[in-house]
Short mmCIF file of C-alpha atoms and ligand atoms in Angstrom, two decimals:
data_model
loop_
_atom_site.label_atom_id
_atom_site.label_comp_id
_atom_site.label_asym_id
_atom_site.label_seq_id
_atom_site.Cartn_x
_atom_site.Cartn_y
_atom_site.Cartn_z
CA MET A 1 174.26 30.50 173.60
CA ASN A 2 172.74 33.64 172.69
CA VAL A 3 170.42 36.10 174.25
CA LEU A 4 167.62 35.52 171.59
CA GLU A 5 167.62 31.75 172.64
CA PHE A 6 166.67 32.72 176.50
CA GLN A 7 163.83 35.03 175.01
CA ARG A 8 162.44 32.32 172.94
CA ARG A 9 162.34 29.95 176.17
CA ARG A 10 160.80 32.78 177.97
CA SER A 11 158.40 33.78 175.40
CA ARG A 12 157.44 29.92 175.03
CA LEU A 13 156.73 29.93 178.75
CA MET A 14 154.75 32.97 179.05
CA ALA A 15 152.52 31.30 176.20
CA ALA A 16 152.02 28.72 178.06
CA ILE A 17 151.16 30.18 181.53
CA GLY A 18 148.50 32.43 179.53
CA PRO A 19 147.97 35.81 180.01
CA ASN A 20 146.41 35.77 183.87
CA GLY A 21 149.24 34.30 184.98
CA VAL A 22 152.53 35.91 186.51
CA ALA A 23 155.71 33.46 186.92
CA ILE A 24 158.26 34.17 189.39
CA VAL A 25 161.62 32.08 189.29
CA PHE A 26 164.21 32.13 191.75
CA GLY A 27 168.07 31.95 191.30
CA ASN A 28 170.23 30.24 193.94
CA SER A 29 171.95 31.87 196.54
CA GLU A 30 175.36 31.24 198.17
CA VAL A 31 175.98 28.31 200.30
CA PRO A 32 178.02 28.58 202.90
CA ARG A 33 181.12 26.09 203.51
CA ASN A 34 183.07 26.89 206.64
CA GLY A 35 184.46 29.95 208.03
CA ASP A 36 184.56 32.80 205.58
CA THR A 37 184.30 30.76 202.53
CA HIS A 38 181.26 29.51 200.40
CA TYR A 39 180.76 26.42 197.93
CA PRO A 40 181.32 27.10 194.32
CA PHE A 41 178.31 28.99 193.22
CA ARG A 42 175.94 26.87 191.19
CA GLN A 43 173.13 28.63 189.53
CA HIS A 44 169.65 26.69 189.73
CA SER A 45 168.90 25.22 186.81
CA ASP A 46 165.61 26.28 185.97
CA PHE A 47 166.67 29.90 186.53
CA PHE A 48 169.75 29.46 184.22
CA TYR A 49 167.48 28.14 181.71
CA LEU A 50 165.14 30.70 181.03
CA THR A 51 168.30 33.55 181.74
CA GLY A 52 171.47 32.41 181.32
CA PHE A 53 172.41 34.52 184.32
CA ASN A 54 174.86 33.27 186.70
CA GLU A 55 174.97 35.50 189.71
CA PRO A 56 173.30 34.39 192.88
CA ASP A 57 170.20 36.36 194.64
CA ALA A 58 168.44 37.08 191.53
CA VAL A 59 164.79 36.59 190.37
CA LEU A 60 162.91 36.37 187.42
CA VAL A 61 159.31 37.70 186.83
CA LEU A 62 157.37 36.96 183.69
CA ALA A 63 154.36 39.06 183.36
CA PRO A 64 152.56 38.30 180.08
CA PHE A 65 151.36 41.55 178.21
CA HIS A 66 152.08 43.45 181.35
CA GLU A 67 152.13 47.39 179.62
CA LYS A 68 155.50 48.14 182.15
CA GLY A 69 157.49 45.28 180.86
CA GLU A 70 156.41 41.61 180.44
CA THR A 71 160.24 40.19 181.56
CA LEU A 72 161.85 41.73 184.57
CA ILE A 73 164.68 40.66 186.41
CA PHE A 74 165.69 41.28 190.26
CA LEU A 75 169.52 40.95 190.96
CA ASN A 76 172.29 42.25 193.17
CA PRO A 77 173.13 46.09 192.82
CA ARG A 78 176.53 47.11 191.63
CA ASP A 79 178.47 47.97 194.45
CA PRO A 80 182.41 48.93 194.13
CA ASN A 81 183.25 47.93 197.76
CA ILE A 82 181.48 44.50 197.69
CA GLU A 83 182.59 43.94 194.06
CA GLN A 84 186.35 44.34 195.38
CA TRP A 85 186.07 41.53 197.50
CA THR A 86 183.39 39.22 195.57
CA GLY A 87 184.12 39.97 192.10
CA TYR A 88 181.94 41.71 189.39
CA ARG A 89 178.10 42.27 189.21
CA LEU A 90 175.78 43.00 186.30
CA GLY A 91 173.53 45.29 188.16
CA PRO A 92 170.22 46.40 186.88
CA GLU A 93 171.68 49.57 184.64
CA SER A 94 173.14 46.72 182.28
CA ALA A 95 170.87 43.90 182.88
CA PRO A 96 168.21 44.59 180.20
CA GLU A 97 170.50 44.96 177.13
CA VAL A 98 172.80 41.90 178.17
CA LEU A 99 170.26 39.50 179.73
CA GLY A 100 167.80 41.03 176.81
CA VAL A 101 164.67 41.67 179.40
CA ASP A 102 162.32 44.14 179.58
CA ALA A 103 163.08 45.84 183.09
CA ALA A 104 165.35 45.52 186.23
CA PHE A 105 165.39 46.20 189.06
CA SER A 106 167.86 45.78 192.45
CA ILE A 107 166.89 42.72 194.49
CA GLN A 108 166.63 45.13 197.47
CA GLU A 109 163.55 46.59 195.78
CA ILE A 110 161.80 43.36 195.31
CA ASP A 111 159.33 43.43 198.01
CA THR A 112 157.96 46.94 196.70
CA GLU A 113 158.68 46.88 192.98
CA ILE A 114 157.20 43.32 192.28
CA LEU A 115 153.64 44.20 193.66
CA GLU A 116 152.43 45.82 190.72
CA PHE A 117 153.49 43.01 188.23
CA ILE A 118 151.38 40.80 190.47
CA THR A 119 148.35 42.68 190.88
CA GLY A 120 145.30 41.70 188.83
CA ARG A 121 146.77 38.30 187.64
CA GLU A 122 144.81 35.24 188.63
CA ALA A 123 147.54 33.05 189.79
CA VAL A 124 151.18 32.94 190.46
CA HIS A 125 153.10 30.38 188.98
CA ALA A 126 156.22 29.27 190.93
CA LEU A 127 158.57 26.29 191.78
CA TRP A 128 158.39 25.19 195.32
CA ASN A 129 161.18 25.21 197.49
CA ALA A 130 163.62 26.56 194.49
CA ASN A 131 165.43 28.99 196.87
CA SER A 132 164.15 28.74 200.57
CA LYS A 133 165.59 32.12 201.03
CA LEU A 134 163.71 34.13 198.60
CA ASP A 135 160.74 31.92 197.56
CA GLN A 136 158.99 31.97 201.08
CA ARG A 137 158.18 35.70 200.05
CA ILE A 138 155.43 34.81 198.05
CA PRO A 139 152.90 34.38 200.54
CA ASP A 140 154.06 37.91 202.06
CA TRP A 141 153.67 39.83 198.91
CA LEU A 142 150.49 38.31 198.20
CA HIS A 143 149.56 39.34 201.74
CA THR A 144 150.64 42.87 201.39
CA LEU A 145 148.52 43.05 198.08
CA LYS A 146 145.49 42.11 200.16
CA ARG A 147 146.01 44.45 202.90
CA LYS A 148 146.11 47.31 200.71
CA ARG A 149 143.03 45.79 199.05
CA ARG A 150 144.62 45.15 196.04
CA GLU A 151 143.73 42.58 193.66
CA ALA A 152 145.83 39.33 194.66
CA PRO A 153 146.23 36.17 192.83
CA GLU A 154 144.46 33.60 194.27
CA ASP A 155 146.03 30.46 192.67
CA LEU A 156 149.54 29.29 193.00
CA ILE A 157 150.29 26.79 190.50
CA ASN A 158 153.54 24.71 190.20
CA LEU A 159 155.55 25.84 187.22
CA ALA A 160 157.26 22.97 187.00
CA LEU A 161 155.24 20.89 184.52
CA SER A 162 155.08 23.55 182.04
CA LEU A 163 158.63 24.81 182.66
CA HIS A 164 160.16 21.25 182.65
CA GLU A 165 158.20 19.87 179.51
CA LEU A 166 160.38 22.71 177.40
CA ARG A 167 163.64 21.56 179.31
CA LEU A 168 162.94 18.13 178.04
CA ILE A 169 163.27 18.77 174.59
CA LYS A 170 166.72 20.27 173.73
CA SER A 171 167.33 22.72 171.09
CA GLU A 172 170.08 22.47 168.72
CA SER A 173 172.32 24.71 170.58
CA GLU A 174 171.65 22.60 173.54
CA GLN A 175 172.57 19.66 171.78
CA ALA A 176 175.66 21.05 170.79
CA GLN A 177 176.54 21.85 173.99
CA MET A 178 175.86 18.34 175.25
CA GLN A 179 177.87 16.99 172.64
CA GLN A 180 181.02 18.72 173.99
CA ALA A 181 180.46 17.75 177.39
CA ALA A 182 180.09 14.24 176.38
CA ASP A 183 183.16 14.45 174.25
CA ILE A 184 185.73 16.21 177.10
CA SER A 185 184.18 13.16 179.29
CA ALA A 186 185.18 10.63 176.75
CA ASP A 187 188.50 11.91 176.59
CA ALA A 188 188.51 11.94 180.39
CA MET A 189 187.56 8.58 180.50
CA ILE A 190 190.32 7.61 177.52
CA ARG A 191 192.86 9.19 179.67
CA ALA A 192 192.02 7.38 182.92
CA ILE A 193 191.74 3.73 181.05
CA GLN A 194 195.48 4.61 179.71
CA ARG A 195 196.78 5.80 182.77
CA CYS A 196 195.42 3.09 184.64
CA GLN A 197 198.06 0.62 186.59
CA PRO A 198 197.92 -1.56 189.69
CA GLY A 199 199.00 -0.05 192.59
CA MET A 200 197.45 2.94 192.00
CA PHE A 201 194.77 4.61 194.28
CA GLU A 202 191.33 5.54 193.05
CA TRP A 203 191.65 9.18 193.70
CA GLN A 204 194.46 8.64 191.24
CA LEU A 205 192.01 8.17 188.31
CA ASP A 206 189.81 10.75 189.79
CA ALA A 207 192.62 13.08 189.17
CA GLU A 208 193.54 11.83 185.71
CA ILE A 209 189.72 12.78 185.14
CA GLN A 210 189.40 16.14 186.66
CA SER A 211 192.69 17.11 184.83
CA VAL A 212 190.75 16.81 181.68
CA PHE A 213 187.83 18.21 182.76
CA LEU A 214 189.69 21.44 183.98
CA SER A 215 192.04 21.98 181.06
CA ARG A 216 189.06 21.89 178.65
CA GLY A 217 187.14 24.44 180.50
CA ALA A 218 184.75 22.45 182.04
CA ARG A 219 185.12 23.40 185.72
CA SER A 220 183.10 20.85 187.80
CA PRO A 221 182.00 17.38 187.72
CA ALA A 222 178.31 16.94 186.84
CA TYR A 223 178.06 14.87 189.94
CA PRO A 224 180.77 13.09 192.53
CA ILE A 225 182.78 11.29 190.60
CA ILE A 226 182.69 7.26 191.27
CA VAL A 227 186.07 5.29 190.84
CA GLY A 228 185.13 2.06 192.04
CA SER A 229 187.44 -0.72 192.06
CA GLY A 230 186.82 -4.52 192.82
CA GLU A 231 183.69 -4.51 195.36
CA ASN A 232 183.84 -0.83 195.20
CA ALA A 233 181.95 -1.42 191.75
CA CYS A 234 178.96 -2.73 193.54
CA ILE A 235 178.16 -0.08 195.73
CA MET A 236 176.00 2.79 193.64
CA HIS A 237 177.37 6.31 195.15
CA TYR A 238 180.73 5.12 195.81
CA VAL A 239 182.48 8.27 196.20
CA GLU A 240 185.23 7.87 198.56
CA ASN A 241 187.70 6.61 195.73
CA SER A 242 190.74 5.75 198.34
CA ARG A 243 191.26 2.09 197.83
CA GLN A 244 194.43 0.69 196.32
CA MET A 245 193.63 -1.09 193.10
CA THR A 246 195.04 -4.42 192.33
CA GLU A 247 195.77 -6.36 189.38
CA ARG A 248 192.59 -8.60 189.86
CA ASP A 249 190.14 -5.81 189.85
CA LEU A 250 187.80 -4.24 187.69
CA VAL A 251 187.47 -0.53 188.20
CA LEU A 252 184.14 1.34 187.53
CA ILE A 253 184.62 4.82 186.59
CA ASP A 254 181.18 7.08 186.64
CA ALA A 255 182.32 10.38 185.80
CA GLY A 256 180.95 13.20 183.28
CA CYS A 257 181.63 16.84 183.35
CA GLU A 258 179.56 20.11 183.60
CA LEU A 259 180.04 22.64 180.45
CA ASP A 260 178.09 25.75 180.99
CA HIS A 261 175.85 24.08 182.90
CA TYR A 262 175.20 21.23 180.95
CA ALA A 263 175.93 17.52 182.12
CA ALA A 264 177.40 14.44 180.35
CA ASP A 265 177.22 11.09 182.41
CA ILE A 266 179.56 8.14 181.21
CA THR A 267 180.13 4.97 182.87
CA ARG A 268 182.98 2.41 181.73
CA THR A 269 184.29 -0.83 183.54
CA PHE A 270 187.55 -2.12 182.53
CA PRO A 271 190.37 -4.26 184.13
CA VAL A 272 193.04 -2.48 186.32
CA SER A 273 195.51 -5.36 184.88
CA GLY A 274 194.66 -4.14 181.07
CA LYS A 275 193.14 -7.96 180.49
CA PHE A 276 189.59 -9.20 181.23
CA SER A 277 189.86 -12.41 183.46
CA ASP A 278 186.98 -15.07 182.04
CA ALA A 279 184.71 -14.53 184.57
CA GLN A 280 184.94 -10.34 184.52
CA ARG A 281 184.57 -11.10 180.33
CA THR A 282 181.60 -12.93 180.72
CA ILE A 283 179.55 -10.45 182.61
CA TYR A 284 180.92 -7.64 181.07
CA GLU A 285 179.99 -9.12 177.50
CA LEU A 286 176.45 -9.65 179.02
CA VAL A 287 176.03 -5.79 179.93
CA LEU A 288 177.57 -4.87 176.54
CA GLU A 289 175.14 -6.83 174.94
CA ALA A 290 172.32 -5.47 177.13
CA GLN A 291 173.42 -1.81 176.49
CA THR A 292 173.94 -2.25 172.82
CA GLN A 293 170.05 -3.78 172.41
CA ALA A 294 168.73 -1.21 174.93
CA ILE A 295 170.47 1.79 172.89
CA SER A 296 168.68 0.40 169.70
CA ALA A 297 165.33 0.69 171.88
CA ALA A 298 165.73 4.43 172.64
CA SER A 299 164.32 5.82 169.53
CA MET A 300 161.30 7.89 168.52
CA GLY A 301 158.20 6.28 169.42
CA ASN A 302 159.14 3.98 171.58
CA ARG A 303 158.56 4.52 175.12
CA PHE A 304 160.79 5.62 177.57
CA ARG A 305 160.47 2.36 179.78
CA ASP A 306 161.36 0.12 176.56
CA PRO A 307 165.48 0.57 176.93
CA HIS A 308 165.09 -0.64 180.85
CA GLU A 309 162.82 -3.05 179.91
CA THR A 310 164.79 -4.84 176.85
CA SER A 311 168.11 -4.58 178.61
CA ARG A 312 166.59 -6.08 181.59
CA LYS A 313 165.33 -8.98 179.67
CA VAL A 314 169.02 -9.54 177.88
CA LEU A 315 170.61 -9.57 181.71
CA THR A 316 168.24 -11.74 183.44
CA GLU A 317 168.31 -14.66 180.37
CA GLY A 318 171.99 -14.10 180.64
CA LEU A 319 172.18 -13.94 184.54
CA ILE A 320 170.01 -17.52 184.34
CA GLU A 321 172.24 -18.98 181.50
CA LEU A 322 174.96 -18.73 183.95
CA GLY A 323 173.30 -20.17 186.68
CA ILE A 324 173.53 -17.17 188.68
CA LEU A 325 170.14 -16.71 188.66
CA ASN A 326 168.08 -20.01 189.56
CA CYS A 327 164.79 -19.75 188.34
CA THR A 328 162.76 -19.00 184.74
CA LEU A 329 162.53 -15.87 183.12
CA GLU A 330 158.83 -15.66 183.96
CA GLU A 331 159.35 -16.33 187.58
CA ALA A 332 162.26 -13.31 187.32
CA LEU A 333 160.66 -10.92 185.86
CA GLU A 334 157.26 -11.37 187.70
CA GLN A 335 159.15 -11.78 191.44
CA ASN A 336 161.48 -9.07 190.47
CA LEU A 337 164.38 -11.62 191.40
CA ASP A 338 166.92 -9.85 188.94
CA ARG A 339 166.64 -6.89 191.03
CA ARG A 340 169.25 -8.50 193.68
CA PHE A 341 171.85 -8.45 190.81
CA LEU A 342 170.36 -5.34 188.60
CA VAL A 343 169.65 -2.83 191.36
CA HIS A 344 168.94 0.30 189.50
CA GLY A 345 166.98 1.56 186.30
CA CYS A 346 168.56 1.81 182.89
CA SER A 347 167.67 5.51 182.24
CA HIS A 348 167.14 9.07 183.37
CA TRP A 349 166.68 12.22 181.20
CA LEU A 350 170.18 14.23 181.12
CA GLY A 351 170.57 17.99 180.50
CA LEU A 352 171.47 20.98 182.98
CA ASP A 353 170.87 18.26 185.75
CA VAL A 354 172.53 14.96 185.57
CA HIS A 355 169.03 13.68 186.76
CA ASP A 356 167.30 15.89 184.41
CA VAL A 357 163.44 17.00 184.56
CA GLY A 358 160.80 16.01 182.53
CA ARG A 359 158.16 13.25 183.25
CA THR A 360 158.31 9.75 182.34
CA THR A 361 154.96 9.26 182.27
CA LEU A 362 152.18 11.37 180.86
CA ASN A 363 148.48 11.25 182.06
CA GLY A 364 149.63 7.77 183.85
CA LYS A 365 150.58 6.50 180.64
CA PRO A 366 154.19 5.34 179.26
CA ARG A 367 155.78 8.49 177.80
CA SER A 368 157.01 8.17 173.99
CA LEU A 369 160.41 9.06 173.32
CA GLU A 370 160.91 12.15 170.68
CA PRO A 371 163.65 13.87 169.00
CA GLY A 372 165.06 16.36 171.25
CA MET A 373 165.27 14.41 174.26
CA VAL A 374 168.57 13.12 175.93
CA LEU A 375 168.42 9.80 178.10
CA THR A 376 171.22 7.59 179.71
CA VAL A 377 171.07 4.14 179.04
CA GLU A 378 172.87 2.43 181.52
CA PRO A 379 172.47 -1.15 182.29
CA GLY A 380 174.63 -2.88 185.12
CA ILE A 381 175.43 -6.27 186.98
CA TYR A 382 176.60 -6.03 190.67
CA ILE A 383 177.82 -8.92 192.53
CA PRO A 384 179.18 -7.94 195.96
CA ASN A 385 181.05 -10.69 197.98
CA ASN A 386 178.98 -10.69 201.00
CA GLU A 387 176.72 -12.91 202.84
CA LYS A 388 174.02 -12.08 200.91
CA MET A 389 175.52 -13.90 197.89
CA ASN A 390 176.42 -17.33 199.40
CA ASP A 391 174.39 -18.97 196.86
CA VAL A 392 176.22 -17.66 194.25
CA GLU A 393 179.52 -19.30 192.67
CA GLU A 394 182.70 -17.69 194.01
CA ARG A 395 184.00 -16.95 190.63
CA TRP A 396 181.31 -14.41 190.26
CA ARG A 397 181.53 -12.59 193.40
CA GLY A 398 182.89 -9.42 193.78
CA ILE A 399 182.05 -8.19 190.05
CA GLY A 400 180.34 -4.96 189.29
CA VAL A 401 179.93 -3.94 185.69
CA ARG A 402 178.10 -0.91 184.52
CA ILE A 403 178.22 0.65 181.07
CA GLU A 404 176.75 4.07 180.32
CA ASP A 405 176.39 6.40 177.65
CA ASP A 406 174.49 9.45 176.66
CA ILE A 407 171.42 9.17 174.03
CA LEU A 408 169.99 11.93 172.05
CA ILE A 409 166.73 10.73 170.26
CA THR A 410 166.97 11.89 166.44
CA SER A 411 164.23 11.73 163.73
CA ASP A 412 165.72 8.69 162.43
CA GLY A 413 166.75 6.97 165.62
CA ASN A 414 169.36 8.27 168.12
CA HIS A 415 172.70 9.55 168.16
CA VAL A 416 175.04 8.34 171.10
CA LEU A 417 176.50 11.54 172.42
CA SER A 418 179.36 9.64 174.23
CA ASN A 419 180.41 7.38 171.65
CA LYS A 420 184.01 8.31 171.64
CA ALA A 421 184.63 6.30 174.97
CA PRO A 422 185.52 2.57 174.13
CA LYS A 423 183.76 0.31 175.29
CA SER A 424 184.47 -3.11 173.47
CA THR A 425 186.76 -5.52 175.15
CA ASP A 426 189.01 -5.44 172.31
CA ASP A 427 189.09 -1.79 172.27
CA ILE A 428 190.01 -1.22 175.80
CA GLU A 429 192.44 -3.86 175.99
CA ALA A 430 194.04 -2.44 173.18
CA LEU A 431 193.65 1.33 174.68
CA MET A 432 195.42 -0.30 177.67
CA ASN A 433 198.17 -2.17 176.19
CA GLY A 434 198.82 -0.12 173.09
N1 LIG B 501 176.00 9.05 187.43
C1 LIG B 501 174.69 9.27 188.04
C2 LIG B 501 174.00 8.24 187.43
O1 LIG B 501 174.83 7.27 186.70
O2 LIG B 501 172.91 8.37 187.42
MN1 LIG B 502 173.36 8.01 184.79
MN1 LIG B 503 176.49 7.72 185.84
#
């Protein structure tokens, strides 16, 4: 993504906060793992969105119309001794040109240098708890100004609403990036489906997925990969991925890569043997029908909740028809009797975060879908083989199915970013047996 796009985002955010505000946005710090090591560094999504800058311990300040520059960044200074251990740093000397900001300072100078950009503003706009090491300094800076009898902002305003509204609508370059992330993730899914054999351990499919991610430049999954076979498919956040799979199992894989900070989020469920049993096929076809109708409901002008409500109705009707739910549709919907098998909602926003930012309601009203929004559509049915399911026929128990795709809303409907991952029973069986 080029520097002009980050400048455009900063300008739009400054227009949103207005000339009397100042925005302070913190990057992430390193997180210790153990001994002398850290977890792989992941930049804060809000900070990345506004800067494209991927080093720890940096702070962006936006002070609209400030005479000394309206966009400035604080970052780690160059230091050959430290850099020999921890790698290259951009440093304040090169930052203005590389990042397209007006000014740059060492992070070590922030307590003094930031003051004049805050002075005289009515409000500080910031994200609470973005980086607890740095963001707790804001009250100190305001206190210092007051002590010096300088004009300190009186209001602290949460930046989340204005910033996250921007992040919700994806630009063309973001859409292209997310398409690439979805393509890599779909190819990874295809490989796992092709390589799956009875007797393998779940972690071997995890390895197939990750090998495609890594070999295509996606250096990390966007979230912990789920490979849940048999009953493990019924555990929403199953990440042990340690069971040996049998030919009687379905296996559910929920895996998406992160590519240059943008996420994909795909789920496919398939038979370890390469052939769906009758009961597995029945549940699978029902979830697929619900997902197909829900994707049709994900279009401009419809509400965020419409895919969920559409899939919920199809799934609930199907469960009643199969005798798994013993009630009427109205009773199920009114008393939430379907929750026992459906468990979760059908959609969330997708972007820099896998559960991306942005409101799903506005002013208490349901939100309409607009071109450039990206959401998942992921209905599922889960029937664990436990005592809570004693009233359910044996043949359905132990089945968990979810099908998840990533949907870009367009001006003429939608585009399924993850459409390269097969999902009809015929396509899956052909892939496994061909
Ligand atoms: N993989 C997380 C989710 O599907 O929401
Ligand atoms: Mn999801
Ligand atoms: Mn998922």
